[in-house]
Amino acid sequence: TQLLEQSPQFLSIQEGENLTVYCNSSSVFSSLQWYRQEPGEGPVLLVTVVTGGEVKKLKRLTFQFGDARKDSSLHITAAQPGDTGLYLCAGRNTGGFKTIFGAGTRLFVKA
Amino acid sequence: GAGVSQTPSNKVTEKGKYVELRCDPISGHTALYWYRQSLGQGPEFLIYFQGTGAADDSGLPNDRFFAVRPEGSVSTLKIQRTERGDSAVYLCATGSSGANVLTFGAGSRLTVL
């Protein structure tokens, strides 16, 4: 069974701080995605990484895919209250179309 | 439509009743997924359709759960003899063929009393 473990589960920080959240698995994924979900809404895709070692930047967010394609990290620089939400990583299994999700990191950024 | 539409947005039912949850995908999206999200958890895969057929239904928890997509567009998730443990938000996501980019609906919140 493929599992994605996210850490930390919960993070409360002050505006302007930096943070990193992690997504780890013992399985190899063909691609890994990060989503952000707000209360009462579905997850919204932030980024997809497909190549081991790949780094993608989206404004203040930096995403990295591990060399072995088993893990990923999301780094946020100078967090803002608008970054508050549930951050989910999701992996697609090799050779298939099933996308599985981690339990998420709930981020709260205080003004 | 412009986005993935799910109805109803909220459903309260009694234990033992039958419920149907509907998903209207983005026009032209052939891939359709159903997920279940419990409080404080990530979405849990239930079933994946490519066109009209269920390509992977390995996530359906038991035979009380069934999903159809008869014309390759709208999908209905059907739950028989509901139990309190079925209470969750049921999310639908759709994508183009290959479906590496999924667009989610806002979900249907099911509460079983």
Short mmCIF file of C-alpha atoms in Angstrom, two decimals, chain A:
data_model
loop_
_atom_site.label_atom_id
_atom_site.label_comp_id
_atom_site.label_asym_id
_atom_site.label_seq_id
_atom_site.Cartn_x
_atom_site.Cartn_y
_atom_site.Cartn_z
CA THR A 1 0.00 0.00 0.00
CA GLN A 2 1.39 3.37 -0.97
CA LEU A 3 1.32 5.97 1.78
CA LEU A 4 2.32 9.61 1.90
CA GLU A 5 3.26 11.02 5.28
CA GLN A 6 3.20 14.75 5.80
CA SER A 7 4.91 16.68 8.55
CA PRO A 8 4.26 18.66 10.56
CA GLN A 9 0.54 18.03 10.88
CA PHE A 10 -0.05 21.54 12.19
CA LEU A 11 2.00 24.73 12.04
CA SER A 12 1.20 28.13 13.52
CA ILE A 13 3.63 30.94 12.72
CA GLN A 14 3.89 34.72 12.63
CA GLU A 15 3.63 36.70 9.43
CA GLY A 16 7.04 37.09 7.81
CA GLU A 17 8.49 33.79 9.03
CA ASN A 18 9.77 31.07 6.73
CA LEU A 19 8.60 27.47 6.90
CA THR A 20 9.10 24.08 5.28
CA VAL A 21 6.65 21.20 5.16
CA TYR A 22 7.55 17.69 4.14
CA CYS A 23 5.97 14.82 2.27
CA ASN A 24 7.60 11.40 2.56
CA SER A 25 6.96 7.91 1.28
CA SER A 26 8.72 4.60 0.90
CA SER A 27 7.22 4.30 -2.59
CA VAL A 28 8.34 5.83 -5.87
CA PHE A 29 5.85 8.08 -7.63
CA SER A 30 5.74 9.05 -11.29
CA SER A 31 4.73 12.55 -10.26
CA LEU A 32 3.97 14.42 -7.09
CA GLN A 33 1.65 17.36 -6.63
CA TRP A 34 0.97 19.95 -3.97
CA TYR A 35 -2.52 21.28 -3.37
CA ARG A 36 -3.91 23.95 -1.06
CA GLN A 37 -7.38 23.59 0.42
CA GLU A 38 -9.47 26.18 2.22
CA PRO A 39 -12.49 25.38 4.42
CA GLY A 40 -15.59 24.44 2.45
CA GLU A 41 -13.71 24.12 -0.83
CA GLY A 42 -11.97 21.43 -2.80
CA PRO A 43 -8.17 21.25 -3.07
CA VAL A 44 -6.59 23.56 -5.65
CA LEU A 45 -3.47 22.44 -7.50
CA LEU A 46 -0.33 24.49 -6.82
CA VAL A 47 2.35 22.54 -8.68
CA THR A 48 3.28 19.21 -10.26
CA VAL A 49 6.82 17.84 -10.13
CA VAL A 50 7.81 14.88 -12.27
CA THR A 51 11.61 14.67 -12.40
CA GLY A 52 13.79 13.53 -9.50
CA GLY A 53 15.61 16.52 -8.02
CA GLU A 54 13.28 18.98 -9.74
CA VAL A 55 12.79 22.38 -8.10
CA LYS A 56 9.88 24.66 -8.99
CA LYS A 57 9.14 28.13 -7.72
CA LEU A 58 5.78 29.83 -7.51
CA LYS A 59 6.28 33.35 -6.13
CA ARG A 60 7.22 32.80 -2.47
CA LEU A 61 6.70 29.02 -2.65
CA THR A 62 9.52 26.62 -3.57
CA PHE A 63 8.77 22.97 -4.27
CA GLN A 64 11.37 20.21 -4.50
CA PHE A 65 11.02 16.60 -5.60
CA GLY A 66 13.49 14.17 -4.06
CA ASP A 67 16.13 12.57 -6.25
CA ALA A 68 14.54 9.14 -5.80
CA ARG A 69 11.03 10.50 -6.40
CA LYS A 70 9.84 9.32 -3.00
CA ASP A 71 9.62 12.61 -1.14
CA SER A 72 9.01 16.30 -1.59
CA SER A 73 9.17 19.55 0.32
CA LEU A 74 7.38 22.86 0.18
CA HIS A 75 9.17 25.95 1.44
CA ILE A 76 7.33 29.23 1.97
CA THR A 77 9.33 32.43 2.34
CA ALA A 78 7.96 35.37 4.33
CA ALA A 79 4.60 33.74 5.06
CA GLN A 80 1.49 35.90 4.89
CA PRO A 81 -1.95 35.43 6.49
CA GLY A 82 -3.29 34.61 3.02
CA ASP A 83 -1.10 31.49 3.02
CA THR A 84 -3.28 30.00 5.76
CA GLY A 85 -4.81 26.70 4.68
CA LEU A 86 -4.38 22.95 4.42
CA TYR A 87 -1.45 21.92 2.25
CA LEU A 88 -1.76 18.47 0.72
CA CYS A 89 0.76 16.44 -1.20
CA ALA A 90 -0.48 13.87 -3.68
CA GLY A 91 1.36 11.18 -5.59
CA ARG A 92 0.49 9.35 -8.76
CA ASN A 93 1.58 5.73 -8.83
CA THR A 94 3.84 4.60 -11.61
CA GLY A 95 1.95 3.04 -14.50
CA GLY A 96 -1.47 4.04 -13.25
CA PHE A 97 -3.90 6.87 -12.79
CA LYS A 98 -4.62 6.60 -9.09
CA THR A 99 -3.62 9.73 -7.17
CA ILE A 100 -3.27 9.31 -3.41
CA PHE A 101 -3.08 12.09 -0.85
CA GLY A 102 -1.27 12.66 2.39
CA ALA A 103 -3.17 13.78 5.50
CA GLY A 104 -2.03 17.36 5.01
CA THR A 105 -0.28 20.11 6.94
CA ARG A 106 -2.59 22.71 8.39
CA LEU A 107 -0.85 26.10 8.31
CA PHE A 108 -2.01 29.15 10.25
CA VAL A 109 -0.19 32.44 9.68
CA LYS A 110 -0.88 35.10 12.28
CA ALA A 111 -0.81 38.77 11.35
#
